[in-house]
Coordinates of C-alpha atoms in Angstrom, one line a residue:
M1439 CA -6.6 146.0 12.6
T1440 CA -3.6 148.6 10.8
D1441 CA -1.0 147.2 10.6
L1442 CA 1.3 150.0 12.6
L1443 CA -1.4 148.8 15.7
A1444 CA -1.0 145.4 15.3
R1445 CA 2.9 145.3 15.2
T1446 CA 3.4 147.5 18.1
L1447 CA 1.0 145.0 20.0
A1448 CA 3.2 142.5 18.7
G1449 CA 6.4 143.9 19.8
I1450 CA 5.6 144.9 23.7
G1451 CA 7.3 142.7 26.3
A1452 CA 7.7 142.2 29.8
P1453 CA 10.1 144.5 31.7
D1454 CA 13.7 142.4 32.1
A1455 CA 13.2 140.0 35.3
A1456 CA 17.5 139.6 35.2
A1457 CA 18.2 143.2 35.5
R1458 CA 15.3 144.1 37.8
T1459 CA 17.2 141.6 40.1
A1460 CA 20.3 143.3 39.4
A1461 CA 18.7 146.5 40.5
A1462 CA 16.8 144.7 43.6
A1463 CA 18.9 142.1 44.8
D1464 CA 22.5 142.9 44.2
R1465 CA 23.1 147.0 43.8
L1466 CA 20.7 148.4 46.2
D1467 CA 21.5 145.5 48.6
R1468 CA 24.6 146.1 48.7
M1469 CA 24.7 150.1 48.5
T1470 CA 25.6 152.5 51.4
T1471 CA 21.9 152.9 52.6
P1472 CA 20.1 150.4 55.4
P1473 CA 17.4 147.7 52.8
G1474 CA 14.8 149.5 52.1
S1475 CA 15.7 153.1 53.7
L1476 CA 15.0 154.6 50.7
G1477 CA 11.2 152.7 51.1
R1478 CA 9.8 153.5 47.2
V1479 CA 12.4 155.2 45.8
E1480 CA 13.8 151.6 45.9
D1481 CA 10.7 150.2 44.6
L1482 CA 10.7 152.5 41.0
A1483 CA 14.1 151.9 41.0
V1484 CA 13.9 148.5 40.2
T1485 CA 10.8 149.1 37.9
L1486 CA 13.2 151.7 35.7
A1487 CA 15.7 148.7 36.0
G1488 CA 13.2 146.5 34.4
I1489 CA 11.6 149.1 31.7
A1490 CA 15.3 149.1 30.4
G1491 CA 16.3 146.2 30.4
T1492 CA 19.5 147.6 31.9
C1493 CA 20.7 147.7 35.9
P1494 CA 22.0 150.5 36.5
P1495 CA 19.2 152.3 33.6
P1496 CA 19.6 155.4 31.8
L1497 CA 18.0 158.5 32.8
P1498 CA 15.0 159.3 31.7
E1499 CA 16.6 162.6 30.3
P1500 CA 16.1 164.0 28.2
A1501 CA 12.6 164.2 28.8
V1502 CA 9.5 165.9 27.1
V1503 CA 5.7 166.1 28.4
A1504 CA 3.3 164.8 25.0
V1505 CA 0.2 167.6 25.0
F1506 CA -2.8 166.2 23.5
A1507 CA -5.5 168.5 22.5
A1508 CA -9.2 167.9 20.6
D1509 CA -12.3 169.1 21.3
H1510 CA -15.1 167.2 22.9
G1511 CA -19.4 167.3 21.2
V1512 CA -20.6 166.6 24.6
H1513 CA -19.3 169.8 25.1
A1514 CA -22.9 171.0 23.7
Q1515 CA -24.6 169.4 26.4
G1516 CA -23.8 171.6 29.1
V1517 CA -21.6 169.7 31.3
S1518 CA -18.8 172.5 31.6
P1519 CA -18.9 176.6 31.7
W1520 CA -16.0 177.0 29.7
P1521 CA -16.1 178.0 26.0
Q1522 CA -15.1 175.1 23.6
E1523 CA -13.1 178.4 22.1
V1524 CA -10.8 178.1 24.7
T1525 CA -8.8 174.7 24.2
A1526 CA -7.4 176.6 20.9
Q1527 CA -7.2 179.3 22.9
M1528 CA -4.3 176.6 25.1
V1529 CA -2.6 175.2 22.3
A1530 CA -1.5 178.8 21.8
N1531 CA -0.3 179.3 24.9
F1532 CA 1.4 176.6 25.4
A1533 CA 3.6 177.4 22.1
A1534 CA 3.7 180.7 23.8
G1535 CA 5.5 178.9 26.6
G1536 CA 2.8 180.2 28.8
A1537 CA 1.0 177.5 30.6
A1538 CA 1.6 175.9 34.2
V1539 CA 2.7 172.9 32.4
N1540 CA 5.1 174.7 30.5
A1541 CA 6.5 176.4 33.7
F1542 CA 6.7 173.1 36.1
A1543 CA 8.8 171.4 32.6
R1544 CA 11.1 174.8 33.1
A1545 CA 12.0 173.5 36.0
V1546 CA 12.5 170.1 35.4
G1547 CA 14.6 170.1 32.6
A1548 CA 11.6 169.1 30.8
T1549 CA 10.2 170.2 26.9
V1550 CA 6.6 170.2 26.4
Q1551 CA 5.7 168.8 22.3
V1552 CA 1.9 169.4 22.1
V1553 CA 0.0 167.3 19.2
D1554 CA -3.2 168.5 17.9
V1555 CA -5.2 165.6 17.3
G1556 CA -8.5 167.4 16.7
V1557 CA -9.1 170.3 17.5
A1558 CA -12.3 171.8 16.6
T1559 CA -10.3 175.5 15.6
P1560 CA -8.7 175.4 13.1
L1561 CA -5.1 176.1 14.3
A1562 CA -2.2 178.4 12.7
A1563 CA 1.0 177.4 12.2
L1564 CA 2.5 177.6 16.1
P1565 CA 6.4 177.2 16.9
G1566 CA 6.2 173.4 19.5
V1567 CA 2.7 171.7 17.8
L1568 CA 1.8 169.2 16.2
H1569 CA -0.7 168.7 12.9
R1570 CA -1.8 165.1 13.3
R1571 CA -6.0 166.0 12.8
V1572 CA -7.7 163.0 12.6
A1573 CA -11.1 164.6 13.3
D1574 CA -12.5 168.7 13.6
G1575 CA -13.3 167.5 17.4
T1576 CA -15.5 164.5 18.1
A1577 CA -19.0 164.5 17.7
D1578 CA -21.6 164.3 20.7
L1579 CA -21.3 161.2 22.3
A1580 CA -25.0 161.6 24.4
T1581 CA -26.5 161.5 20.5
G1582 CA -24.4 158.9 19.0
P1583 CA -21.0 158.0 18.8
A1584 CA -18.1 160.4 19.4
L1585 CA -15.7 158.6 16.6
T1586 CA -15.7 156.5 13.8
R1587 CA -13.6 153.3 14.6
A1588 CA -11.4 154.2 12.1
Q1589 CA -11.6 157.3 14.3
A1590 CA -11.0 156.0 17.0
Q1591 CA -7.9 153.9 15.6
A1592 CA -6.3 156.2 13.8
A1593 CA -6.1 158.6 16.8
V1594 CA -4.0 155.3 19.3
E1595 CA -2.0 155.5 16.1
V1596 CA -1.3 159.2 16.2
G1597 CA -0.2 158.1 19.9
I1598 CA 2.3 155.0 18.8
A1599 CA 3.7 157.0 16.0
T1600 CA 4.1 160.3 18.1
A1601 CA 5.8 158.6 21.2
H1602 CA 8.2 157.0 18.5
E1603 CA 9.3 160.0 17.1
L1604 CA 10.2 161.5 20.4
V1605 CA 12.1 158.6 21.3
D1606 CA 14.0 158.6 18.2
A1607 CA 14.8 162.3 19.2
G1608 CA 16.9 161.1 21.7
H1609 CA 13.9 161.9 24.0
R1610 CA 14.1 158.8 27.4
C1611 CA 10.8 159.3 28.9
L1612 CA 8.4 160.5 27.9
L1613 CA 5.2 162.5 30.1
T1614 CA 1.3 162.4 29.2
G1615 CA -0.3 166.0 29.2
D1616 CA -3.6 166.5 27.5
M1617 CA -6.3 169.6 26.7
G1618 CA -9.5 169.8 25.8
I1619 CA -12.4 171.4 27.2
A1620 CA -15.3 169.1 28.4
N1621 CA -12.8 166.4 27.9
T1622 CA -13.4 164.6 31.5
T1623 CA -16.9 163.8 30.5
A1624 CA -15.2 161.8 28.1
A1625 CA -12.5 160.6 31.0
A1626 CA -15.5 159.1 32.9
L1627 CA -16.7 157.2 30.6
L1628 CA -14.5 155.7 29.7
I1629 CA -13.6 154.9 33.5
C1630 CA -16.5 153.7 33.7
A1631 CA -16.8 151.6 30.6
F1632 CA -13.2 149.8 31.4
T1633 CA -13.7 149.5 35.3
G1634 CA -17.4 148.9 35.3
A1635 CA -17.8 152.3 38.4
D1636 CA -21.1 153.8 38.4
P1637 CA -21.3 157.4 36.8
E1638 CA -21.3 158.6 40.6
R1639 CA -17.9 157.1 41.8
A1640 CA -16.3 158.6 38.3
T1641 CA -17.8 161.8 37.6
G1642 CA -15.4 165.0 38.9
R1643 CA -15.7 168.3 38.9
G1644 CA -13.4 169.2 36.4
T1645 CA -12.8 172.9 35.7
G1646 CA -14.5 173.1 39.2
I1647 CA -17.8 173.4 37.7
D1648 CA -20.7 173.5 40.2
D1649 CA -23.6 171.1 41.7
A1650 CA -25.7 172.1 39.3
T1651 CA -23.5 171.9 36.3
L1652 CA -22.4 168.1 38.3
A1653 CA -25.5 166.5 38.7
R1654 CA -25.9 167.4 35.0
K1655 CA -22.3 165.7 34.2
T1656 CA -23.2 163.1 35.9
A1657 CA -26.6 162.0 34.2
V1658 CA -25.1 162.6 30.9
V1659 CA -22.3 159.9 31.5
A1660 CA -25.4 157.7 32.9
A1661 CA -27.1 158.0 29.5
A1662 CA -24.1 157.4 27.2
L1663 CA -23.6 153.9 29.2
A1664 CA -26.9 153.2 28.9
R1665 CA -26.8 154.4 25.4
H1666 CA -23.5 152.7 24.5
R1667 CA -23.6 149.8 26.3
P1668 CA -20.0 149.1 25.2
D1669 CA -17.5 146.6 25.9
P1670 CA -14.7 146.5 27.3
A1671 CA -13.3 143.4 25.6
D1672 CA -13.5 145.9 22.4
P1673 CA -11.1 148.8 23.0
I1674 CA -11.6 150.5 20.1
G1675 CA -15.0 150.0 20.3
V1676 CA -15.1 152.4 23.8
L1677 CA -12.5 154.8 22.2
A1678 CA -15.2 155.0 19.1
A1679 CA -18.1 155.2 21.4
F1680 CA -17.2 157.8 23.7
G1681 CA -13.2 159.4 22.7
G1682 CA -11.5 162.3 22.2
L1683 CA -9.5 162.0 20.0
E1684 CA -6.7 163.0 22.8
H1685 CA -8.2 159.8 25.4
A1686 CA -6.9 157.3 22.3
A1687 CA -3.6 159.3 21.4
I1688 CA -2.5 159.1 24.9
A1689 CA -3.7 155.2 24.7
G1690 CA -1.5 154.1 22.3
F1691 CA 1.3 157.1 23.5
V1692 CA 1.9 154.5 25.8
L1693 CA 2.2 151.6 23.4
G1694 CA 4.4 153.4 21.7
A1695 CA 6.6 154.4 24.4
A1696 CA 6.4 150.3 25.9
Q1697 CA 7.3 149.1 22.6
R1698 CA 10.1 151.2 23.1
R1699 CA 11.2 150.2 26.2
V1700 CA 10.8 153.6 27.4
P1701 CA 9.0 154.4 30.9
V1702 CA 6.3 156.5 30.2
L1703 CA 5.0 159.0 33.6
L1704 CA 1.4 159.3 33.1
D1705 CA -0.9 163.1 34.3
G1706 CA -3.9 162.5 35.8
V1707 CA -7.6 161.7 34.8
N1708 CA -7.4 161.4 31.5
A1709 CA -4.4 159.9 30.7
G1710 CA -5.6 157.5 33.2
A1711 CA -9.0 157.2 30.8
G1712 CA -6.2 156.8 28.0
A1713 CA -3.9 154.6 29.7
L1714 CA -7.2 152.3 30.4
G1715 CA -7.4 151.9 26.6
A1716 CA -3.8 151.5 25.9
A1717 CA -4.3 148.2 29.2
A1718 CA -7.3 146.8 27.4
L1719 CA -5.3 146.2 24.5
S1720 CA -2.0 145.4 25.9
R1721 CA -2.6 144.2 29.7
A1722 CA 1.9 144.3 29.3
S1723 CA 1.8 147.6 28.8
V1724 CA 0.9 148.5 32.0
A1725 CA 4.1 147.9 33.2
F1726 CA 5.7 150.5 31.4
C1727 CA 3.7 153.2 33.1
V1728 CA 5.1 154.9 36.3
A1729 CA 1.9 157.1 38.0
G1730 CA 3.2 160.6 38.5
H1731 CA 0.2 162.0 40.7
R1732 CA -3.0 161.0 41.8
S1733 CA -6.0 163.5 40.6
A1734 CA -8.2 164.8 42.8
E1735 CA -11.1 163.6 40.5
P1736 CA -12.5 160.4 41.9
G1737 CA -12.5 158.8 38.6
H1738 CA -8.0 159.2 38.6
R1739 CA -8.3 156.8 41.9
L1740 CA -10.6 153.8 39.4
A1741 CA -8.8 154.2 37.1
L1742 CA -5.5 153.4 38.9
G1743 CA -6.8 151.1 40.9
H1744 CA -7.9 149.5 37.7
L1745 CA -4.2 149.6 36.5
G1746 CA -2.9 148.2 39.8
L1747 CA -0.5 151.4 39.9
D1748 CA 0.2 153.5 43.5
P1749 CA 1.1 157.5 42.6
L1750 CA 3.8 159.3 43.4
L1751 CA 2.9 162.6 44.8
D1752 CA -0.6 163.5 45.5
L1753 CA -0.8 166.9 45.7
G1754 CA -4.7 167.9 45.5
M1755 CA -4.4 168.6 41.9
R1756 CA -7.0 168.3 38.9
L1757 CA -4.9 170.9 36.1
G1758 CA -4.2 168.4 33.5
E1759 CA -1.9 169.7 31.0
G1760 CA 0.8 167.1 32.4
T1761 CA 1.6 169.4 35.7
G1762 CA 1.7 166.0 37.6
A1763 CA 3.5 164.1 36.2
V1764 CA 6.4 167.0 35.6
L1765 CA 6.0 167.3 39.2
A1766 CA 6.9 163.9 39.6
L1767 CA 9.7 163.8 36.9
P1768 CA 12.8 164.7 39.6
L1769 CA 11.5 161.3 41.6
L1770 CA 12.8 159.2 38.6
V1771 CA 15.8 160.9 37.2
A1772 CA 16.4 160.8 42.0
A1773 CA 15.6 157.0 41.7
V1774 CA 18.2 156.1 38.8
R1775 CA 20.9 158.4 40.3
A1776 CA 20.9 156.1 43.1
L1777 CA 22.0 153.6 41.4
H1778 CA 24.4 155.0 39.3
D1779 CA 26.3 157.2 42.2
V1780 CA 25.3 155.9 45.4
A1781 CA 28.2 153.8 46.4
T1782 CA 28.2 150.3 47.7
F1783 CA 30.2 149.3 50.7
D1784 CA 32.9 147.4 49.4
D1785 CA 32.7 150.4 47.4
A1786 CA 32.8 153.0 50.1
G1787 CA 35.1 150.5 53.0
V1788 CA 32.1 150.1 54.7
T1789 CA 30.9 148.0 57.0
D1790 CA 27.6 146.2 56.4
A1791 CA 25.7 145.4 58.9
A1792 CA 24.4 142.5 57.4
H1793 CA 27.5 140.7 57.5
A1794 CA 29.0 142.2 60.7
E1795 CA 29.2 139.5 62.7
G1796 CA 29.8 139.7 66.5
R1797 CA 29.1 143.7 66.4
P1798 CA 27.6 145.3 69.8
E1799 CA 24.6 146.9 70.2
V1800 CA 24.5 149.6 70.4

């Protein structure tokens, strides 16, 4: 284990219990809203106060979506109808501002930062793209390990370093994004390895594959599990066996955010797979995660269940890119705004029902 990963793991603590109590028992209970009337928005406010270690916490602004991009050797097994060069083409689309995540980010005031962790096609210099290549894509996990242990750890550290860079630049909320043709095959394998789920339950249609391709994809996942027999207690080994580089980078991104006590808003199935890797390295890191949405991919439900995260949205989405996380961002902002802006009963001169003794029933 290198110094960066070791220092990061050692620096991850628990959310601040005093700040959570201040948010829940003091501020929320005294606000001019009936107790519990804001439902899960109140829970979210408490979570964000604990992450920041203060109540009210800072607004989760500015926010940034880190779209980690990489390719997958398992594409050779026919698990996706899309050609592999689409990964590089979509990176160019992100840089030009033409992808769905760009549109959604503009709608909520977030920025998009693309990180090339291992796109197979060489990329020219593009605005808004960080080149942090670990390898030219992964090897074919159907015939051998997707990555070496050194590559897997290097990709985790790309994620850690990216989180640090973005926090140092002033960002107060980090969102996960991903791009990689065939990456839902690797995600399904990571989910199976870390949760013990069967391939049939964890493998989904990704970009909308037909029944025959889904059967082939599921068979590839089952055969790879049998070939590698990964040990979930060895998370770097699991990441090396199955990749992808973007999943390992997302794992590091979660760890880096947790160390810096900044909330990380997770997207869909690929983010869930990466977060499982982070949780295997440091279970404490999960407390700094918020699940933005539930993907239509079946493996995502399994990942969220294992992580103990309840998603904010469920819109039937399965695009990836960070789109579901971006759509959930306004809920985080609203939860913090409530703690900052909603008056207490004392401030507003409003009678608190909990202390209004003898008031007649209405």
